[in-house]
Short mmCIF file of C-alpha atoms in Angstrom, two decimals:
data_model
loop_
_atom_site.label_atom_id
_atom_site.label_comp_id
_atom_site.label_asym_id
_atom_site.label_seq_id
_atom_site.Cartn_x
_atom_site.Cartn_y
_atom_site.Cartn_z
CA MET A 1 -33.76 28.27 -22.35
CA GLN A 2 -32.23 28.11 -25.81
CA GLU A 3 -34.48 26.58 -28.45
CA THR A 4 -33.55 23.18 -29.70
CA HIS A 5 -33.71 22.11 -33.43
CA ALA A 6 -33.55 18.48 -34.35
CA ASP A 7 -32.33 16.96 -37.88
CA GLY A 8 -31.54 14.07 -39.34
CA HIS A 9 -27.83 14.31 -37.70
CA ASP A 10 -28.48 15.41 -34.27
CA LYS A 11 -25.28 15.99 -32.09
CA ASN A 12 -26.83 17.52 -28.95
CA PRO A 13 -25.74 15.33 -26.04
CA ILE A 14 -29.12 15.74 -24.25
CA PRO A 15 -31.42 12.76 -24.89
CA HIS A 16 -34.75 13.67 -26.63
CA ASP A 17 -36.83 12.66 -23.72
CA LEU A 18 -35.18 15.59 -21.80
CA ARG A 19 -35.67 18.50 -24.32
CA GLY A 20 -38.49 20.55 -24.44
CA THR A 21 -39.60 24.22 -25.02
CA ALA A 22 -39.73 27.36 -22.50
CA GLN A 23 -43.34 26.35 -21.42
CA ASP A 24 -42.74 22.84 -20.02
CA GLY A 25 -38.82 23.70 -18.79
CA SER A 26 -39.37 23.08 -15.34
CA ARG A 27 -40.63 19.55 -16.16
CA ASN A 28 -37.89 18.90 -18.41
CA MET A 29 -35.49 19.92 -15.54
CA MET A 30 -37.13 16.93 -13.16
CA ASN A 31 -36.86 14.63 -16.04
CA MET A 32 -33.14 15.53 -16.69
CA ALA A 33 -32.58 14.76 -12.96
CA VAL A 34 -34.20 11.56 -12.64
CA GLY A 35 -32.91 10.48 -15.92
CA MET A 36 -29.30 10.93 -14.91
CA THR A 37 -29.29 8.10 -12.57
CA ASP A 38 -30.07 5.71 -15.73
CA ASP A 39 -27.20 6.82 -17.41
CA PRO A 40 -23.67 6.01 -15.77
CA ASP A 41 -21.76 7.86 -18.17
CA ARG A 42 -23.73 11.17 -17.34
CA VAL A 43 -23.30 10.67 -13.97
CA ALA A 44 -19.34 10.26 -14.38
CA ALA A 45 -19.39 13.48 -16.46
CA ALA A 46 -21.23 15.19 -13.99
CA ALA A 47 -18.95 14.03 -11.25
CA SER A 48 -15.75 15.24 -13.05
CA GLY A 49 -17.45 18.50 -14.16
CA ARG A 50 -17.20 17.84 -17.90
CA ASP A 51 -21.15 18.27 -18.34
CA ASP A 52 -22.49 21.54 -16.79
CA GLN A 53 -25.97 20.80 -17.94
CA SER A 54 -26.48 17.64 -16.05
CA VAL A 55 -26.40 19.02 -12.76
CA THR A 56 -28.84 17.38 -10.51
CA PRO A 57 -31.02 19.87 -8.43
CA PRO A 58 -30.29 19.54 -4.69
CA GLU A 59 -33.83 18.14 -4.12
CA ILE A 60 -36.10 16.32 -6.38
CA LYS A 61 -39.43 15.18 -4.83
CA ASN A 62 -41.08 11.86 -6.39
CA ASP A 63 -43.29 9.04 -5.45
CA ASP A 64 -40.25 6.76 -4.14
CA ASP A 65 -39.07 9.45 -1.46
CA ASP A 66 -40.82 7.71 1.32
CA ASP A 67 -39.25 4.53 0.49
CA ASP A 68 -35.61 5.48 -0.32
CA GLY A 69 -35.63 8.21 2.19
CA ILE A 70 -34.52 6.05 4.99
CA VAL A 71 -31.68 4.24 3.43
CA ALA A 72 -30.43 7.45 1.82
CA LYS A 73 -30.29 9.17 5.10
CA PHE A 74 -28.52 6.23 6.73
CA LEU A 75 -26.03 6.32 4.04
CA ARG A 76 -25.36 9.85 4.21
CA THR A 77 -25.20 9.75 7.96
CA VAL A 78 -22.53 6.90 7.60
CA ASN A 79 -20.64 8.23 4.93
CA TRP A 80 -20.59 12.07 6.51
CA MET A 81 -17.20 13.62 6.51
CA PRO A 82 -15.94 17.28 7.28
CA THR A 83 -16.30 19.71 4.45
CA TRP A 84 -12.47 19.88 4.14
CA CYS A 85 -12.19 16.31 3.38
CA ARG A 86 -14.95 16.22 0.64
CA TYR A 87 -14.03 15.40 -2.71
CA ASP A 88 -14.35 18.56 -5.14
CA PRO A 89 -13.60 17.79 -8.75
CA LYS A 90 -12.60 21.43 -9.52
CA ASN A 91 -10.10 21.49 -6.40
CA PRO A 92 -9.06 17.70 -6.02
CA PRO A 93 -7.02 16.86 -2.76
CA LYS A 94 -3.34 17.83 -2.95
CA PHE A 95 -0.62 15.65 -1.75
CA THR A 96 1.12 17.05 0.86
CA LEU A 97 3.98 16.29 3.30
CA SER A 98 1.64 16.25 6.33
CA MET A 99 -0.66 13.80 4.33
CA ASN A 100 2.17 11.60 3.52
CA ILE A 101 3.19 11.42 7.05
CA LEU A 102 -0.16 10.97 8.63
CA LEU A 103 -0.79 7.85 5.84
CA ALA A 104 2.63 6.60 7.21
CA PHE A 105 1.90 6.52 10.76
CA SER A 106 -1.52 5.12 10.10
CA THR A 107 0.01 2.06 8.50
CA THR A 108 2.61 1.78 11.45
CA PHE A 109 -0.47 1.16 14.22
CA THR A 110 -2.64 -0.80 11.70
CA VAL A 111 0.08 -3.34 10.57
CA ALA A 112 1.32 -3.57 13.91
CA ASN A 113 -1.65 -5.74 14.78
CA LEU A 114 -0.09 -8.74 13.09
CA TYR A 115 3.26 -8.61 15.16
CA TYR A 116 2.07 -8.01 18.88
CA PRO A 117 1.84 -11.41 19.59
CA GLN A 118 4.87 -12.73 18.21
CA PRO A 119 7.38 -12.04 21.02
CA ILE A 120 5.13 -13.22 23.71
CA LEU A 121 3.69 -16.48 22.26
CA ASN A 122 5.12 -18.38 25.22
CA VAL A 123 3.50 -15.95 27.80
CA ILE A 124 0.32 -16.33 25.88
CA ALA A 125 0.60 -20.34 25.89
CA GLU A 126 1.18 -20.15 29.92
CA ASP A 127 -1.96 -17.88 30.44
CA PHE A 128 -4.18 -20.21 28.32
CA HIS A 129 -2.65 -23.35 29.62
CA VAL A 130 -1.84 -24.68 25.94
CA SER A 131 1.33 -25.84 24.47
CA TYR A 132 3.80 -23.50 22.72
CA GLU A 133 2.80 -25.24 19.37
CA ARG A 134 -0.80 -24.31 19.91
CA SER A 135 -0.08 -20.79 20.99
CA SER A 136 2.19 -20.34 17.59
CA ASN A 137 -1.40 -20.53 16.04
CA VAL A 138 -2.21 -16.90 17.23
CA ALA A 139 0.60 -15.58 14.85
CA THR A 140 0.15 -18.00 11.95
CA LEU A 141 -3.77 -17.41 11.74
CA SER A 142 -3.17 -13.69 12.15
CA GLN A 143 -0.89 -14.04 9.07
CA ALA A 144 -3.34 -16.20 7.30
CA GLY A 145 -6.04 -13.61 7.81
CA TYR A 146 -3.95 -10.83 6.59
CA ALA A 147 -3.46 -13.02 3.45
CA VAL A 148 -7.21 -13.70 2.75
CA GLY A 149 -7.61 -10.02 3.12
CA LEU A 150 -5.09 -9.11 0.71
CA LEU A 151 -6.62 -11.54 -1.72
CA LEU A 152 -10.60 -10.56 -1.16
CA LEU A 153 -10.71 -7.27 0.42
CA CYS A 154 -7.78 -5.29 -1.35
CA PRO A 155 -9.10 -5.58 -5.00
CA LEU A 156 -12.38 -3.43 -3.71
CA GLY A 157 -10.08 -0.37 -3.37
CA ASP A 158 -10.60 -0.21 -7.39
CA MET A 159 -14.15 -0.43 -7.18
CA ILE A 160 -15.49 1.56 -4.36
CA PRO A 161 -14.23 5.16 -2.64
CA ARG A 162 -11.30 4.17 -0.19
CA ARG A 163 -12.04 6.62 2.50
CA PRO A 164 -15.03 5.13 3.65
CA PHE A 165 -13.63 1.81 3.14
CA ILE A 166 -10.40 2.09 5.11
CA LEU A 167 -12.26 4.02 7.91
CA PHE A 168 -14.85 0.94 8.04
CA LEU A 169 -12.06 -1.82 8.10
CA ILE A 170 -10.04 0.09 11.02
CA LEU A 171 -13.21 0.80 13.07
CA LEU A 172 -14.59 -3.10 12.71
CA THR A 173 -11.04 -4.52 13.41
CA ALA A 174 -10.66 -2.23 16.66
CA THR A 175 -14.19 -3.15 17.53
CA MET A 176 -13.06 -6.91 17.28
CA TRP A 177 -9.77 -6.25 19.01
CA ILE A 178 -11.97 -5.86 22.25
CA GLY A 179 -12.75 -9.45 22.39
CA LEU A 180 -8.96 -10.36 22.42
CA CYS A 181 -8.30 -8.04 25.31
CA LEU A 182 -11.07 -9.83 27.33
CA THR A 183 -11.64 -13.41 26.15
CA THR A 184 -10.15 -16.40 28.21
CA ASN A 185 -11.15 -18.77 25.75
CA PHE A 186 -8.24 -19.59 23.59
CA GLU A 187 -10.43 -20.92 20.75
CA ALA A 188 -12.06 -17.82 20.44
CA PHE A 189 -8.76 -15.63 20.86
CA VAL A 190 -7.46 -17.62 17.92
CA THR A 191 -10.55 -17.02 15.87
CA LEU A 192 -10.61 -13.35 16.68
CA SER A 193 -6.84 -13.08 15.69
CA PHE A 194 -7.94 -14.31 12.26
CA LEU A 195 -10.52 -11.97 11.79
CA CYS A 196 -8.33 -9.11 12.86
CA GLY A 197 -5.81 -10.36 10.65
CA VAL A 198 -8.36 -9.88 7.64
CA GLY A 199 -9.22 -6.33 8.63
CA THR A 200 -5.47 -5.26 8.98
CA VAL A 201 -5.15 -4.83 5.21
CA THR A 202 -5.74 -1.22 5.31
CA PRO A 203 -1.86 -0.41 4.78
CA GLN A 204 -2.26 -2.13 1.56
CA LEU A 205 -5.15 0.19 0.55
CA MET A 206 -3.12 3.36 1.64
CA LEU A 207 -0.11 2.54 -0.76
CA PRO A 208 -1.94 2.52 -3.83
CA LEU A 209 -3.74 5.75 -2.52
CA VAL A 210 -0.42 7.19 -2.51
CA GLY A 211 0.30 6.30 -5.98
CA ASP A 212 -2.97 7.93 -7.14
CA LEU A 213 -2.08 11.12 -5.12
CA ALA A 214 1.48 11.77 -5.32
CA PRO A 215 2.87 13.59 -8.32
CA VAL A 216 4.64 11.19 -10.75
CA HIS A 217 8.21 12.68 -9.79
CA ARG A 218 7.68 12.30 -6.21
CA ARG A 219 5.85 8.68 -6.46
CA ALA A 220 9.01 6.78 -5.16
CA SER A 221 9.63 8.91 -2.40
CA ALA A 222 6.34 9.27 -1.11
CA LEU A 223 5.92 5.60 -1.36
CA SER A 224 9.10 5.03 0.81
CA VAL A 225 7.79 7.22 3.67
CA VAL A 226 4.83 4.95 3.83
CA VAL A 227 6.94 1.37 3.39
CA SER A 228 8.87 3.20 6.30
CA GLY A 229 5.88 3.53 8.39
CA LEU A 230 5.29 -0.30 7.84
CA ALA A 231 8.80 -1.09 9.06
CA LEU A 232 8.42 0.89 11.86
CA GLY A 233 5.10 -0.91 12.71
CA LEU A 234 7.13 -3.86 12.85
CA LEU A 235 9.44 -2.70 14.99
CA VAL A 236 7.09 -0.87 17.73
CA ALA A 237 5.09 -3.90 17.76
CA ARG A 238 7.88 -6.28 18.66
CA VAL A 239 9.64 -4.14 20.99
CA LEU A 240 6.72 -2.38 22.73
CA SER A 241 5.16 -6.07 23.19
CA GLY A 242 8.36 -7.61 24.58
CA VAL A 243 8.80 -4.66 27.17
CA VAL A 244 5.29 -4.41 28.23
CA ALA A 245 4.81 -8.27 28.68
CA ASN A 246 8.42 -8.25 30.64
CA PHE A 247 7.12 -6.21 33.32
CA THR A 248 3.37 -6.39 33.30
CA SER A 249 0.39 -8.32 31.99
CA TRP A 250 0.49 -9.48 28.44
CA ARG A 251 -2.96 -8.19 27.98
CA ASN A 252 -1.78 -4.47 28.38
CA ILE A 253 -0.01 -4.45 25.03
CA TYR A 254 -3.53 -5.53 23.51
CA TRP A 255 -5.06 -2.61 25.26
CA VAL A 256 -2.66 -0.42 24.13
CA ALA A 257 -3.11 -1.49 20.56
CA LEU A 258 -6.91 -0.83 21.06
CA GLY A 259 -6.60 2.62 21.87
CA ALA A 260 -4.07 3.28 19.17
CA GLN A 261 -6.32 1.78 16.50
CA TYR A 262 -9.36 4.09 17.73
CA LEU A 263 -7.17 7.01 17.80
CA THR A 264 -5.91 6.13 14.18
CA PHE A 265 -9.74 6.04 13.37
CA ILE A 266 -10.56 9.46 14.67
CA ILE A 267 -7.31 11.10 13.31
CA LEU A 268 -8.31 9.60 9.70
CA PHE A 269 -11.89 10.57 9.92
CA PHE A 270 -11.28 14.31 10.52
CA ASN A 271 -7.92 14.04 8.07
CA LEU A 272 -8.24 11.70 4.93
CA PRO A 273 -9.68 13.20 1.77
CA ASP A 274 -12.25 11.53 -0.22
CA TYR A 275 -11.58 10.21 -3.63
CA PRO A 276 -13.92 8.71 -5.92
CA ALA A 277 -14.06 5.45 -7.03
CA LYS A 278 -11.97 4.68 -10.22
CA ASN A 279 -13.85 1.87 -11.47
CA LYS A 280 -17.35 2.12 -10.22
CA GLY A 281 -19.69 -0.67 -11.65
CA LEU A 282 -16.84 -3.05 -11.89
CA ASN A 283 -17.74 -6.62 -11.43
CA TYR A 284 -16.11 -8.25 -8.46
CA PHE A 285 -15.43 -11.49 -9.66
CA LYS A 286 -14.31 -10.02 -13.13
CA ALA A 287 -11.83 -7.81 -10.81
CA LEU A 288 -10.36 -10.89 -9.30
CA TRP A 289 -10.12 -12.74 -12.71
CA LYS A 290 -8.18 -9.41 -13.99
CA MET A 291 -5.50 -10.11 -11.25
CA ALA A 292 -4.93 -13.54 -12.70
CA ALA A 293 -4.63 -12.34 -16.11
CA LEU A 294 -2.36 -9.56 -15.22
CA ILE A 295 0.30 -12.14 -14.29
CA VAL A 296 0.23 -13.57 -17.80
CA GLU A 297 -0.22 -10.24 -19.58
CA LYS A 298 2.47 -8.12 -17.96
CA PRO A 299 6.11 -9.12 -17.88
CA LEU A 300 7.07 -6.13 -15.84
CA LEU A 301 4.48 -7.43 -13.02
CA ILE A 302 5.88 -10.96 -12.80
CA GLN A 303 9.65 -9.75 -12.96
CA ALA A 304 8.90 -7.55 -9.85
CA CYS A 305 6.78 -10.21 -8.15
CA LEU A 306 9.46 -12.82 -8.43
CA MET A 307 11.76 -10.33 -6.95
CA GLY A 308 9.56 -9.62 -4.36
CA PHE A 309 9.17 -13.44 -3.57
CA LEU A 310 12.89 -13.94 -3.32
CA MET A 311 13.61 -10.91 -1.11
CA SER A 312 10.90 -11.57 1.30
CA ALA A 313 11.97 -15.28 1.71
CA SER A 314 15.65 -14.14 2.41
CA PHE A 315 14.34 -11.53 4.62
CA THR A 316 12.01 -13.80 6.62
CA SER A 317 14.47 -16.42 6.80
CA PHE A 318 17.05 -14.07 8.02
CA TRP A 319 14.81 -12.53 10.98
CA THR A 320 13.46 -16.39 12.17
CA THR A 321 16.75 -17.86 12.49
CA LEU A 322 18.39 -14.67 13.97
CA THR A 323 16.71 -15.47 17.17
CA PHE A 324 17.85 -18.79 17.37
CA LEU A 325 21.52 -17.59 16.87
CA LEU A 326 21.33 -14.85 19.26
CA ALA A 327 19.91 -17.22 21.89
CA SER A 328 22.67 -19.66 21.56
CA PRO A 329 26.30 -19.73 22.58
CA PRO A 330 28.31 -17.78 22.36
CA TYR A 331 25.81 -14.92 22.63
CA SER A 332 22.97 -16.45 24.71
CA TYR A 333 20.71 -13.24 24.78
CA SER A 334 17.51 -13.03 26.80
CA SER A 335 14.33 -12.62 24.71
CA LEU A 336 14.18 -8.79 25.80
CA ASN A 337 17.59 -8.18 24.16
CA ILE A 338 16.60 -10.26 21.09
CA GLY A 339 13.59 -7.88 20.73
CA LEU A 340 15.60 -4.61 21.20
CA PHE A 341 17.67 -5.97 18.02
CA ALA A 342 14.73 -4.45 16.28
CA PHE A 343 15.93 -1.09 16.63
CA ILE A 344 18.42 -1.70 13.78
CA GLY A 345 15.25 -0.97 11.89
CA VAL A 346 15.45 2.95 12.55
CA ALA A 347 18.39 3.04 9.93
CA VAL A 348 15.82 1.86 7.19
CA ILE A 349 13.21 4.66 8.41
CA SER A 350 15.68 7.34 8.30
CA LEU A 351 17.44 6.31 5.23
CA ALA A 352 14.66 5.17 2.77
CA PRO A 353 12.83 8.51 1.94
CA ILE A 354 16.49 10.15 1.39
CA TRP A 355 17.52 7.48 -1.04
CA SER A 356 14.26 7.40 -2.90
CA ARG A 357 14.21 11.36 -3.20
CA LEU A 358 17.84 11.28 -4.35
CA ILE A 359 18.07 8.00 -6.67
CA THR A 360 14.61 6.34 -6.91
CA ASP A 361 12.79 9.51 -8.08
CA ARG A 362 15.67 10.52 -10.73
CA PHE A 363 16.63 7.24 -12.36
CA VAL A 364 15.02 4.21 -13.77
CA PHE A 365 13.14 2.00 -11.18
CA LEU A 366 15.11 -1.09 -12.00
CA PHE A 367 18.26 0.76 -11.10
CA SER A 368 17.11 1.00 -7.51
CA SER A 369 15.83 -2.16 -7.58
CA VAL A 370 19.55 -3.76 -8.42
CA LEU A 371 21.33 -1.20 -6.27
CA GLY A 372 18.75 -2.55 -3.38
CA LEU A 373 19.44 -6.11 -3.94
CA SER A 374 23.09 -5.43 -4.29
CA PHE A 375 22.95 -3.83 -0.69
CA GLU A 376 21.22 -7.10 0.63
CA LEU A 377 23.63 -9.58 -1.22
CA VAL A 378 26.70 -7.75 0.55
CA GLY A 379 25.39 -7.70 3.87
CA ILE A 380 24.19 -11.41 3.73
CA ILE A 381 27.63 -12.54 2.72
CA ILE A 382 29.29 -10.46 5.63
CA GLY A 383 26.82 -11.63 8.00
CA THR A 384 26.87 -15.42 6.95
CA ILE A 385 30.68 -15.49 7.38
CA ILE A 386 31.41 -13.67 10.45
CA GLY A 387 27.83 -14.11 12.24
CA THR A 388 28.97 -17.29 14.27
CA PHE A 389 31.71 -15.55 16.33
CA THR A 390 30.82 -11.66 16.20
CA VAL A 391 27.78 -10.00 16.68
CA ALA A 392 28.80 -7.35 14.36
CA GLY A 393 27.88 -9.87 11.49
CA PRO A 394 24.25 -9.99 12.18
CA VAL A 395 24.10 -6.35 12.90
CA ILE A 396 25.94 -5.24 9.65
CA GLN A 397 23.49 -7.99 7.82
CA ALA A 398 20.13 -6.40 9.54
CA ILE A 399 21.47 -2.95 8.36
CA PHE A 400 22.21 -3.91 4.96
CA MET A 401 19.21 -6.24 4.30
CA ASP A 402 16.61 -4.17 5.76
CA THR A 403 17.95 -0.93 3.68
CA GLY A 404 18.21 -2.67 0.60
CA ALA A 405 14.75 -4.46 0.88
CA ASN A 406 13.25 -1.44 1.38
CA PHE A 407 14.97 0.21 -1.64
CA ALA A 408 14.05 -2.41 -3.74
CA HIS A 409 10.54 -2.94 -2.72
CA THR A 410 9.50 0.53 -3.19
CA ALA A 411 11.34 0.85 -6.57
CA ASN A 412 9.20 -2.21 -7.56
CA ARG A 413 5.88 -0.68 -6.19
CA SER A 414 6.66 2.73 -8.02
CA ASN A 415 7.46 0.57 -11.50
CA ILE A 416 4.31 -1.65 -11.29
CA TYR A 417 1.82 1.38 -10.25
CA GLY A 418 2.34 2.73 -13.68
CA LEU A 419 1.27 -0.44 -15.48
CA ASP A 420 -2.76 0.31 -15.14
CA PRO A 421 -3.29 3.49 -12.84
CA SER A 422 -7.11 2.14 -12.84
CA ALA A 423 -6.03 -1.24 -11.36
CA ARG A 424 -3.53 0.06 -8.89
CA ASN A 425 -5.05 -1.90 -5.78
CA ARG A 426 -5.17 -5.13 -7.76
CA VAL A 427 -1.68 -4.84 -9.11
CA ASN A 428 -0.59 -4.20 -5.60
CA THR A 429 -2.49 -7.38 -4.24
CA VAL A 430 -0.87 -9.70 -6.59
CA TYR A 431 2.71 -8.31 -5.81
CA MET A 432 2.03 -8.57 -2.06
CA VAL A 433 0.48 -12.32 -2.50
CA PHE A 434 3.96 -13.13 -4.16
CA CYS A 435 5.57 -11.31 -1.29
CA PHE A 436 3.54 -13.07 1.37
CA ALA A 437 4.16 -16.48 -0.08
CA GLY A 438 8.00 -15.80 0.11
CA GLN A 439 7.81 -14.92 3.71
CA LEU A 440 6.09 -18.43 4.28
CA THR A 441 8.65 -20.12 2.21
CA GLY A 442 11.56 -18.27 3.83
CA THR A 443 10.52 -19.07 7.41
CA ALA A 444 9.99 -22.71 6.66
CA ALA A 445 13.08 -23.21 4.67
CA GLY A 446 15.16 -21.36 6.90
CA ASN A 447 14.07 -23.08 9.73
CA ARG A 448 15.04 -26.57 8.45
CA LEU A 449 18.08 -25.40 7.10
CA TYR A 450 19.16 -24.12 10.41
CA ALA A 451 18.04 -27.04 12.22
CA GLN A 452 20.11 -29.14 9.84
CA GLY A 453 23.38 -27.25 9.43
CA GLY A 454 23.25 -23.88 11.39
CA TRP A 455 23.63 -20.44 10.63
CA ARG A 456 25.67 -20.61 7.64
CA TRP A 457 23.24 -23.25 6.03
CA SER A 458 20.62 -20.88 6.21
CA GLY A 459 22.79 -17.86 5.29
CA GLY A 460 23.84 -19.62 2.25
CA MET A 461 20.20 -20.08 1.12
CA ASN A 462 19.69 -16.36 1.72
CA ILE A 463 22.79 -15.75 -0.80
CA GLY A 464 21.16 -18.00 -3.34
CA LEU A 465 17.74 -16.29 -3.09
CA ILE A 466 19.27 -12.76 -3.47
CA GLY A 467 21.44 -14.07 -6.23
CA ALA A 468 18.54 -15.32 -8.36
CA ALA A 469 16.52 -12.25 -7.69
CA LEU A 470 19.51 -10.19 -9.29
CA VAL A 471 19.43 -12.44 -12.33
CA ILE A 472 15.99 -12.10 -12.83
CA ALA A 473 16.42 -8.20 -12.34
CA LEU A 474 19.06 -8.03 -14.98
CA ALA A 475 17.26 -10.50 -17.44
CA ARG A 476 14.97 -7.80 -18.44
CA GLY A 477 15.51 -4.16 -19.36
CA PRO A 478 13.46 -1.13 -18.13
CA ARG A 479 12.63 -0.35 -21.31
CA GLU A 480 11.90 -4.12 -22.60
CA SER A 481 8.29 -4.80 -23.48
CA ARG A 482 8.84 -8.45 -24.05
CA TRP A 483 9.66 -11.20 -21.15
CA VAL A 484 13.53 -11.15 -21.66
CA GLY A 485 15.84 -8.72 -23.15
CA TRP A 486 17.35 -5.12 -23.19
CA LYS A 487 15.39 -3.34 -25.98
CA GLY A 488 15.66 0.34 -25.52
CA GLY A 489 19.17 0.77 -24.37
CA TRP A 490 20.95 0.60 -21.00
CA SER A 491 20.35 4.43 -19.99
CA ILE A 492 19.41 4.94 -16.54
CA ARG A 493 17.87 7.99 -16.94
CA ARG A 494 14.11 8.31 -16.82
CA ASP A 495 12.45 8.82 -20.17
CA ASP A 496 9.44 10.83 -18.79
CA LEU A 497 11.43 12.96 -16.68
CA VAL A 498 13.70 13.71 -19.81
CA ALA A 499 10.84 14.38 -21.80
CA GLY A 500 9.46 16.49 -19.33
CA LYS A 501 12.69 18.76 -19.10
CA ALA A 502 12.75 18.95 -23.03
CA GLU A 503 9.25 20.20 -23.09
CA GLN A 504 9.76 23.09 -20.52
CA GLN A 505 12.69 24.10 -22.56
CA ALA A 506 10.87 23.96 -26.01
CA PRO A 507 8.83 27.18 -25.51
CA VAL A 508 12.21 28.99 -24.51
CA LYS A 509 14.03 28.33 -27.59
CA GLU A 510 11.16 29.41 -29.74
CA THR A 511 10.52 32.93 -28.24
CA GLY A 512 13.84 33.51 -26.67
CA ALA A 513 16.79 35.41 -28.23
CA PRO A 514 18.85 33.27 -30.31
CA PRO A 515 21.50 31.18 -28.56
CA GLU A 516 24.51 32.73 -30.04
CA LEU A 517 23.41 36.14 -28.59
CA THR A 518 24.86 36.95 -25.35
CA ASP A 519 23.01 39.42 -22.91
CA ALA A 520 25.20 42.28 -24.16
CA ASN A 521 24.59 41.56 -27.82
CA ALA A 522 21.11 41.01 -27.12
CA LYS A 523 20.77 44.75 -25.57
CA SER A 524 22.78 46.27 -28.51
CA VAL A 525 20.56 44.62 -31.22
CA GLY A 526 17.52 46.29 -28.91
#
């Protein structure tokens, strides 16, 4: 052990009570290990590998072992994970394509919980002997539970490790789901639907995790893969639910969903990497207050949130009123045919990662948002005009709206995730709360307008919503720090990528041959 000298300007990072001579070195090692637990900064330093001297010995015997041993063993048992999933600060988890696909499919089979009941509400009403109006509470309370989970649970993703949190929510939701498969009491069914909705927020924990793990130059394309998984979940749930309920008992779709959730839990348990908490010790209520503060402090966030609100309102208005249009003359489609209409979403799932890789990752995110909104606007105009006499209208509108919304939402998320890396879950929560409010607004307003004036009235509202979103997008440039303006220019090239290329080229110019020398001239000089 190196001898320690103290003077009036002591710069030794080890506290005085942990120093000692060689004769009492073992006692000081004990004190160091115990003292670390009282110093959060040193714990964080040790976890990140910055302080090699502050490594806690594997076992420290003290008088509190009898009291803490059972609790510690329980926590270790609950949080046990395979060695390949454990976090190593010297070799942090790498974001691979397989992990990206894993998270995407995990979101598919978790978010689907919200949409299984929607196509079969009439069947549920008949089985429970309730009115259609009461059966609609199943879907409504599932969405309400999801909103509660967004607001109260998702901010915890910035405070606690996300692997155990995600696994716990999936396991808890799947276990409560058993009650939905078995209960014959409608009140219990509705209550469990609400609670399962609260636990179905795991996709909104995975999206910020992708923002943390994915490289900056691939963040948008990585996010688009997971967002496509969300779209696939909506498609799978509605189509599968309608088909199963049409040919067998409606409860079979709930048993299928139960198996999918437990299978998702098992796959994630053996493959989802651990990742340390970003804000250990952060107060929960301060974190909630921070979300409110972000809205008034970050112009970029409120710009993205307003666009998300308007896009979500238009999206849900279209898909809700589309059911009424296709069920009425001249189409008069069956509920099964209307459910199969959701397969149009395959276009979104296939195109989104390609678009994000070629455009969103290469240009400023606002550029992709504007392009996506423009796609939506064109599709809505076409569908509104010709949708009353040819099915090509709603087909074109569905493709353009789904594609444009996916592109714009991915670009918005990629943009706002850069605001505060330590608060990505809270930033995502704020954005999703605005989007959810937009969904509720679009459903209510779209239904009302369709009842009063038909397809073109609701379509006219959608044109106005997307037009307003475009105005908000163009009111503030990608480099503007104020609420309105285009300070920094109109260039669509991303500044960080341009700077990265310049840094890579700089060493070549300093150490390479002069630019005016060709290869032949360089050889002749040699």
